[in-house]
């Protein structure tokens, strides 16, 4: 039996060996497939960017930020034919809107802090003028003045 196995393994293959041209073609296909798989899918990211841009524009418009609507973009995205360029332009626009959004949010937070601080000081002043001094308001006033000092 051992002889039969040795003879079976030694016989030539029934398939023709690949030529050098076929080997090169397979290698080119493999490299092209790897490039496609390694490249990011811009279509999915572009859809996400469009949705985020619409969300930011609505949010800024609702907060009364009119600067983004006075100056429209110089070139509409539909007119840009190159996919990579369109993706880069759209990404830059979203980043610009994100920056406007964060600046606007910081301004609103600062205004809110000023208003709240003014309301607290007005309330403490009113309680001092009414000559109604409770231990809580005296303690709060002392702590607040310490913080401000």
mmCIF file with all atom_site columns, C-alpha atoms in Angstrom:
data_model
loop_
_atom_site.group_PDB
_atom_site.id
_atom_site.type_symbol
_atom_site.label_atom_id
_atom_site.label_alt_id
_atom_site.label_comp_id
_atom_site.label_asym_id
_atom_site.label_entity_id
_atom_site.label_seq_id
_atom_site.pdbx_PDB_ins_code
_atom_site.Cartn_x
_atom_site.Cartn_y
_atom_site.Cartn_z
_atom_site.occupancy
_atom_site.B_iso_or_equiv
_atom_site.pdbx_formal_charge
_atom_site.auth_seq_id
_atom_site.auth_comp_id
_atom_site.auth_asym_id
_atom_site.auth_atom_id
_atom_site.pdbx_PDB_model_num
ATOM 1   C CA . UNK A 1 1   ? 0.000   0.000  0.000   1.00 0.00 ? 1   UNK A CA 1
ATOM 2   C CA . UNK A 1 2   ? 2.798   2.415  0.744   1.00 0.00 ? 2   UNK A CA 1
ATOM 3   C CA . UNK A 1 3   ? 4.008   2.031  -2.816  1.00 0.00 ? 3   UNK A CA 1
ATOM 4   C CA . UNK A 1 4   ? 0.623   3.021  -4.256  1.00 0.00 ? 4   UNK A CA 1
ATOM 5   C CA . UNK A 1 5   ? 0.523   6.193  -2.193  1.00 0.00 ? 5   UNK A CA 1
ATOM 6   C CA . UNK A 1 6   ? 4.015   7.166  -3.273  1.00 0.00 ? 6   UNK A CA 1
ATOM 7   C CA . UNK A 1 7   ? 3.134   6.613  -6.904  1.00 0.00 ? 7   UNK A CA 1
ATOM 8   C CA . UNK A 1 8   ? -0.112  8.596  -6.599  1.00 0.00 ? 8   UNK A CA 1
ATOM 9   C CA . UNK A 1 9   ? 1.647   11.625 -5.051  1.00 0.00 ? 9   UNK A CA 1
ATOM 10  C CA . UNK A 1 10  ? 4.395   11.610 -7.664  1.00 0.00 ? 10  UNK A CA 1
ATOM 11  C CA . UNK A 1 11  ? 2.192   11.734 -10.746 1.00 0.00 ? 11  UNK A CA 1
ATOM 12  C CA . UNK A 1 12  ? 1.922   15.067 -12.596 1.00 0.00 ? 12  UNK A CA 1
ATOM 13  C CA . UNK A 1 13  ? -1.000  17.413 -11.951 1.00 0.00 ? 13  UNK A CA 1
ATOM 14  C CA . UNK A 1 14  ? -3.896  17.330 -14.373 1.00 0.00 ? 14  UNK A CA 1
ATOM 15  C CA . UNK A 1 15  ? -4.032  21.162 -14.257 1.00 0.00 ? 15  UNK A CA 1
ATOM 16  C CA . UNK A 1 16  ? -1.803  23.297 -16.453 1.00 0.00 ? 16  UNK A CA 1
ATOM 17  C CA . UNK A 1 17  ? 0.626   25.506 -14.580 1.00 0.00 ? 17  UNK A CA 1
ATOM 18  C CA . UNK A 1 18  ? -0.076  29.243 -14.757 1.00 0.00 ? 18  UNK A CA 1
ATOM 19  C CA . UNK A 1 19  ? 1.923   31.297 -17.225 1.00 0.00 ? 19  UNK A CA 1
ATOM 20  C CA . UNK A 1 20  ? 3.884   34.350 -16.142 1.00 0.00 ? 20  UNK A CA 1
ATOM 21  C CA . UNK A 1 21  ? 1.283   36.630 -17.752 1.00 0.00 ? 21  UNK A CA 1
ATOM 22  C CA . UNK A 1 22  ? -1.486  34.942 -15.758 1.00 0.00 ? 22  UNK A CA 1
ATOM 23  C CA . UNK A 1 23  ? 0.516   35.278 -12.552 1.00 0.00 ? 23  UNK A CA 1
ATOM 24  C CA . UNK A 1 24  ? 1.068   39.006 -13.189 1.00 0.00 ? 24  UNK A CA 1
ATOM 25  C CA . UNK A 1 25  ? -2.616  39.517 -13.975 1.00 0.00 ? 25  UNK A CA 1
ATOM 26  C CA . UNK A 1 26  ? -3.652  37.816 -10.727 1.00 0.00 ? 26  UNK A CA 1
ATOM 27  C CA . UNK A 1 27  ? -1.170  39.929 -8.796  1.00 0.00 ? 27  UNK A CA 1
ATOM 28  C CA . UNK A 1 28  ? -2.518  43.149 -10.373 1.00 0.00 ? 28  UNK A CA 1
ATOM 29  C CA . UNK A 1 29  ? -6.087  42.157 -9.531  1.00 0.00 ? 29  UNK A CA 1
ATOM 30  C CA . UNK A 1 30  ? -5.109  41.366 -5.960  1.00 0.00 ? 30  UNK A CA 1
ATOM 31  C CA . UNK A 1 31  ? -3.352  44.729 -5.546  1.00 0.00 ? 31  UNK A CA 1
ATOM 32  C CA . UNK A 1 32  ? -6.296  46.613 -7.076  1.00 0.00 ? 32  UNK A CA 1
ATOM 33  C CA . UNK A 1 33  ? -8.725  44.822 -4.747  1.00 0.00 ? 33  UNK A CA 1
ATOM 34  C CA . UNK A 1 34  ? -6.565  45.720 -1.744  1.00 0.00 ? 34  UNK A CA 1
ATOM 35  C CA . UNK A 1 35  ? -6.483  49.394 -2.807  1.00 0.00 ? 35  UNK A CA 1
ATOM 36  C CA . UNK A 1 36  ? -10.261 49.477 -3.101  1.00 0.00 ? 36  UNK A CA 1
ATOM 37  C CA . UNK A 1 37  ? -10.697 47.846 0.287   1.00 0.00 ? 37  UNK A CA 1
ATOM 38  C CA . UNK A 1 38  ? -8.152  50.152 1.917   1.00 0.00 ? 38  UNK A CA 1
ATOM 39  C CA . UNK A 1 39  ? -9.711  53.326 0.462   1.00 0.00 ? 39  UNK A CA 1
ATOM 40  C CA . UNK A 1 40  ? -12.345 54.908 2.717   1.00 0.00 ? 40  UNK A CA 1
ATOM 41  C CA . UNK A 1 41  ? -15.921 54.745 1.526   1.00 0.00 ? 41  UNK A CA 1
ATOM 42  C CA . UNK A 1 42  ? -16.536 58.408 0.768   1.00 0.00 ? 42  UNK A CA 1
ATOM 43  C CA . UNK A 1 43  ? -20.188 57.870 -0.099  1.00 0.00 ? 43  UNK A CA 1
ATOM 44  C CA . UNK A 1 44  ? -21.136 56.825 3.424   1.00 0.00 ? 44  UNK A CA 1
ATOM 45  C CA . UNK A 1 45  ? -19.022 59.558 5.004   1.00 0.00 ? 45  UNK A CA 1
ATOM 46  C CA . UNK A 1 46  ? -20.417 62.111 2.549   1.00 0.00 ? 46  UNK A CA 1
ATOM 47  C CA . UNK A 1 47  ? -23.977 61.233 3.567   1.00 0.00 ? 47  UNK A CA 1
ATOM 48  C CA . UNK A 1 48  ? -23.013 61.646 7.234   1.00 0.00 ? 48  UNK A CA 1
ATOM 49  C CA . UNK A 1 49  ? -21.413 65.022 6.461   1.00 0.00 ? 49  UNK A CA 1
ATOM 50  C CA . UNK A 1 50  ? -24.523 66.209 4.591   1.00 0.00 ? 50  UNK A CA 1
ATOM 51  C CA . UNK A 1 51  ? -26.734 65.252 7.526   1.00 0.00 ? 51  UNK A CA 1
ATOM 52  C CA . UNK A 1 52  ? -24.433 66.969 10.045  1.00 0.00 ? 52  UNK A CA 1
ATOM 53  C CA . UNK A 1 53  ? -24.211 70.101 7.873   1.00 0.00 ? 53  UNK A CA 1
ATOM 54  C CA . UNK A 1 54  ? -28.009 70.340 7.646   1.00 0.00 ? 54  UNK A CA 1
ATOM 55  C CA . UNK A 1 55  ? -28.289 69.837 11.409  1.00 0.00 ? 55  UNK A CA 1
ATOM 56  C CA . UNK A 1 56  ? -25.743 72.565 12.149  1.00 0.00 ? 56  UNK A CA 1
ATOM 57  C CA . UNK A 1 57  ? -27.315 75.025 9.719   1.00 0.00 ? 57  UNK A CA 1
ATOM 58  C CA . UNK A 1 58  ? -30.752 74.537 11.283  1.00 0.00 ? 58  UNK A CA 1
ATOM 59  C CA . UNK A 1 59  ? -29.337 74.859 14.797  1.00 0.00 ? 59  UNK A CA 1
ATOM 60  C CA . UNK A 1 60  ? -27.446 78.053 13.982  1.00 0.00 ? 60  UNK A CA 1
ATOM 61  C CA . UNK A 1 61  ? -30.412 79.531 12.140  1.00 0.00 ? 61  UNK A CA 1
ATOM 62  C CA . UNK A 1 62  ? -32.703 78.793 15.112  1.00 0.00 ? 62  UNK A CA 1
ATOM 63  C CA . UNK A 1 63  ? -30.301 80.588 17.440  1.00 0.00 ? 63  UNK A CA 1
ATOM 64  C CA . UNK A 1 64  ? -30.382 83.686 15.253  1.00 0.00 ? 64  UNK A CA 1
ATOM 65  C CA . UNK A 1 65  ? -26.934 83.300 13.690  1.00 0.00 ? 65  UNK A CA 1
ATOM 66  C CA . UNK A 1 66  ? -27.529 84.813 10.262  1.00 0.00 ? 66  UNK A CA 1
ATOM 67  C CA . UNK A 1 67  ? -23.948 85.049 9.023   1.00 0.00 ? 67  UNK A CA 1
ATOM 68  C CA . UNK A 1 68  ? -23.906 81.639 7.410   1.00 0.00 ? 68  UNK A CA 1
ATOM 69  C CA . UNK A 1 69  ? -26.977 82.373 5.318   1.00 0.00 ? 69  UNK A CA 1
ATOM 70  C CA . UNK A 1 70  ? -25.973 85.817 4.099   1.00 0.00 ? 70  UNK A CA 1
ATOM 71  C CA . UNK A 1 71  ? -22.878 84.492 2.346   1.00 0.00 ? 71  UNK A CA 1
ATOM 72  C CA . UNK A 1 72  ? -23.734 81.271 0.580   1.00 0.00 ? 72  UNK A CA 1
ATOM 73  C CA . UNK A 1 73  ? -21.066 78.889 -0.584  1.00 0.00 ? 73  UNK A CA 1
ATOM 74  C CA . UNK A 1 74  ? -19.379 79.961 -3.800  1.00 0.00 ? 74  UNK A CA 1
ATOM 75  C CA . UNK A 1 75  ? -19.822 76.607 -5.530  1.00 0.00 ? 75  UNK A CA 1
ATOM 76  C CA . UNK A 1 76  ? -22.722 74.264 -4.885  1.00 0.00 ? 76  UNK A CA 1
ATOM 77  C CA . UNK A 1 77  ? -21.674 70.712 -4.092  1.00 0.00 ? 77  UNK A CA 1
ATOM 78  C CA . UNK A 1 78  ? -23.694 69.395 -7.035  1.00 0.00 ? 78  UNK A CA 1
ATOM 79  C CA . UNK A 1 79  ? -21.446 71.233 -9.493  1.00 0.00 ? 79  UNK A CA 1
ATOM 80  C CA . UNK A 1 80  ? -18.235 69.622 -8.190  1.00 0.00 ? 80  UNK A CA 1
ATOM 81  C CA . UNK A 1 81  ? -17.605 66.538 -10.317 1.00 0.00 ? 81  UNK A CA 1
ATOM 82  C CA . UNK A 1 82  ? -14.464 65.171 -8.680  1.00 0.00 ? 82  UNK A CA 1
ATOM 83  C CA . UNK A 1 83  ? -15.442 62.936 -5.750  1.00 0.00 ? 83  UNK A CA 1
ATOM 84  C CA . UNK A 1 84  ? -12.325 63.635 -3.697  1.00 0.00 ? 84  UNK A CA 1
ATOM 85  C CA . UNK A 1 85  ? -12.645 67.403 -4.144  1.00 0.00 ? 85  UNK A CA 1
ATOM 86  C CA . UNK A 1 86  ? -16.368 67.360 -3.299  1.00 0.00 ? 86  UNK A CA 1
ATOM 87  C CA . UNK A 1 87  ? -15.645 65.343 -0.160  1.00 0.00 ? 87  UNK A CA 1
ATOM 88  C CA . UNK A 1 88  ? -12.870 67.745 0.897   1.00 0.00 ? 88  UNK A CA 1
ATOM 89  C CA . UNK A 1 89  ? -15.065 70.820 0.296   1.00 0.00 ? 89  UNK A CA 1
ATOM 90  C CA . UNK A 1 90  ? -17.957 69.316 2.209   1.00 0.00 ? 90  UNK A CA 1
ATOM 91  C CA . UNK A 1 91  ? -15.692 68.328 5.092   1.00 0.00 ? 91  UNK A CA 1
ATOM 92  C CA . UNK A 1 92  ? -14.274 71.872 5.264   1.00 0.00 ? 92  UNK A CA 1
ATOM 93  C CA . UNK A 1 93  ? -17.775 73.366 5.303   1.00 0.00 ? 93  UNK A CA 1
ATOM 94  C CA . UNK A 1 94  ? -18.861 71.084 8.144   1.00 0.00 ? 94  UNK A CA 1
ATOM 95  C CA . UNK A 1 95  ? -15.731 71.966 10.127  1.00 0.00 ? 95  UNK A CA 1
ATOM 96  C CA . UNK A 1 96  ? -16.460 75.674 9.632   1.00 0.00 ? 96  UNK A CA 1
ATOM 97  C CA . UNK A 1 97  ? -20.031 75.228 10.860  1.00 0.00 ? 97  UNK A CA 1
ATOM 98  C CA . UNK A 1 98  ? -18.786 73.201 13.846  1.00 0.00 ? 98  UNK A CA 1
ATOM 99  C CA . UNK A 1 99  ? -16.450 76.074 14.740  1.00 0.00 ? 99  UNK A CA 1
ATOM 100 C CA . UNK A 1 100 ? -19.292 78.604 14.468  1.00 0.00 ? 100 UNK A CA 1
ATOM 101 C CA . UNK A 1 101 ? -21.471 76.347 16.610  1.00 0.00 ? 101 UNK A CA 1
ATOM 102 C CA . UNK A 1 102 ? -18.874 76.046 19.391  1.00 0.00 ? 102 UNK A CA 1
ATOM 103 C CA . UNK A 1 103 ? -18.170 79.801 19.416  1.00 0.00 ? 103 UNK A CA 1
ATOM 104 C CA . UNK A 1 104 ? -21.895 80.538 19.597  1.00 0.00 ? 104 UNK A CA 1
ATOM 105 C CA . UNK A 1 105 ? -22.395 77.987 22.376  1.00 0.00 ? 105 UNK A CA 1
ATOM 106 C CA . UNK A 1 106 ? -19.564 79.502 24.447  1.00 0.00 ? 106 UNK A CA 1
ATOM 107 C CA . UNK A 1 107 ? -21.038 82.989 24.041  1.00 0.00 ? 107 UNK A CA 1
ATOM 108 C CA . UNK A 1 108 ? -24.449 81.757 25.190  1.00 0.00 ? 108 UNK A CA 1
ATOM 109 C CA . UNK A 1 109 ? -22.949 80.009 28.224  1.00 0.00 ? 109 UNK A CA 1
ATOM 110 C CA . UNK A 1 110 ? -21.097 83.177 29.217  1.00 0.00 ? 110 UNK A CA 1
ATOM 111 C CA . UNK A 1 111 ? -24.249 85.274 28.877  1.00 0.00 ? 111 UNK A CA 1
ATOM 112 C CA . UNK A 1 112 ? -26.139 82.736 30.978  1.00 0.00 ? 112 UNK A CA 1
ATOM 113 C CA . UNK A 1 113 ? -23.541 82.871 33.739  1.00 0.00 ? 113 UNK A CA 1
ATOM 114 C CA . UNK A 1 114 ? -23.692 86.675 33.785  1.00 0.00 ? 114 UNK A CA 1
ATOM 115 C CA . UNK A 1 115 ? -27.491 86.673 33.998  1.00 0.00 ? 115 UNK A CA 1
ATOM 116 C CA . UNK A 1 116 ? -27.553 84.075 36.780  1.00 0.00 ? 116 UNK A CA 1
ATOM 117 C CA . UNK A 1 117 ? -24.896 85.934 38.757  1.00 0.00 ? 117 UNK A CA 1
ATOM 118 C CA . UNK A 1 118 ? -26.803 89.188 38.390  1.00 0.00 ? 118 UNK A CA 1
ATOM 119 C CA . UNK A 1 119 ? -30.026 87.550 39.554  1.00 0.00 ? 119 UNK A CA 1
ATOM 120 C CA . UNK A 1 120 ? -28.320 86.105 42.648  1.00 0.00 ? 120 UNK A CA 1
ATOM 121 C CA . UNK A 1 121 ? -26.745 89.439 43.554  1.00 0.00 ? 121 UNK A CA 1
ATOM 122 C CA . UNK A 1 122 ? -30.076 91.248 43.036  1.00 0.00 ? 122 UNK A CA 1
ATOM 123 C CA . UNK A 1 123 ? -31.846 88.762 45.284  1.00 0.00 ? 123 UNK A CA 1
ATOM 124 C CA . UNK A 1 124 ? -29.202 89.144 47.994  1.00 0.00 ? 124 UNK A CA 1
ATOM 125 C CA . UNK A 1 125 ? -29.434 92.929 47.720  1.00 0.00 ? 125 UNK A CA 1
ATOM 126 C CA . UNK A 1 126 ? -33.213 92.793 48.000  1.00 0.00 ? 126 UNK A CA 1
ATOM 127 C CA . UNK A 1 127 ? -33.049 90.618 51.107  1.00 0.00 ? 127 UNK A CA 1
ATOM 128 C CA . UNK A 1 128 ? -30.490 93.006 52.672  1.00 0.00 ? 128 UNK A CA 1
ATOM 129 C CA . UNK A 1 129 ? -32.661 96.059 51.940  1.00 0.00 ? 129 UNK A CA 1
ATOM 130 C CA . UNK A 1 130 ? -35.725 94.432 53.448  1.00 0.00 ? 130 UNK A CA 1
ATOM 131 C CA . UNK A 1 131 ? -33.743 93.983 56.671  1.00 0.00 ? 131 UNK A CA 1
ATOM 132 C CA . UNK A 1 132 ? -34.818 90.362 56.661  1.00 0.00 ? 132 UNK A CA 1
ATOM 133 C CA . UNK A 1 133 ? -31.578 88.637 57.375  1.00 0.00 ? 133 UNK A CA 1
ATOM 134 C CA . UNK A 1 134 ? -31.764 84.959 57.835  1.00 0.00 ? 134 UNK A CA 1
ATOM 135 C CA . UNK A 1 135 ? -28.788 82.845 58.657  1.00 0.00 ? 135 UNK A CA 1
ATOM 136 C CA . UNK A 1 136 ? -28.964 81.239 55.231  1.00 0.00 ? 136 UNK A CA 1
ATOM 137 C CA . UNK A 1 137 ? -28.810 84.500 53.298  1.00 0.00 ? 137 UNK A CA 1
ATOM 138 C CA . UNK A 1 138 ? -26.059 85.868 55.532  1.00 0.00 ? 138 UNK A CA 1
ATOM 139 C CA . UNK A 1 139 ? -24.009 82.704 55.053  1.00 0.00 ? 139 UNK A CA 1
ATOM 140 C CA . UNK A 1 140 ? -24.604 82.695 51.292  1.00 0.00 ? 140 UNK A CA 1
ATOM 141 C CA . UNK A 1 141 ? -23.713 86.381 51.043  1.00 0.00 ? 141 UNK A CA 1
ATOM 142 C CA . UNK A 1 142 ? -20.487 85.847 53.006  1.00 0.00 ? 142 UNK A CA 1
ATOM 143 C CA . UNK A 1 143 ? -19.499 82.865 50.855  1.00 0.00 ? 143 UNK A CA 1
ATOM 144 C CA . UNK A 1 144 ? -20.311 84.747 47.654  1.00 0.00 ? 144 UNK A CA 1
ATOM 145 C CA . UNK A 1 145 ? -18.292 87.773 48.697  1.00 0.00 ? 145 UNK A CA 1
ATOM 146 C CA . UNK A 1 146 ? -15.366 85.494 49.613  1.00 0.00 ? 146 UNK A CA 1
ATOM 147 C CA . UNK A 1 147 ? -15.482 83.914 46.172  1.00 0.00 ? 147 UNK A CA 1
ATOM 148 C CA . UNK A 1 148 ? -15.686 87.295 44.458  1.00 0.00 ? 148 UNK A CA 1
ATOM 149 C CA . UNK A 1 149 ? -12.803 88.678 46.512  1.00 0.00 ? 149 UNK A CA 1
#
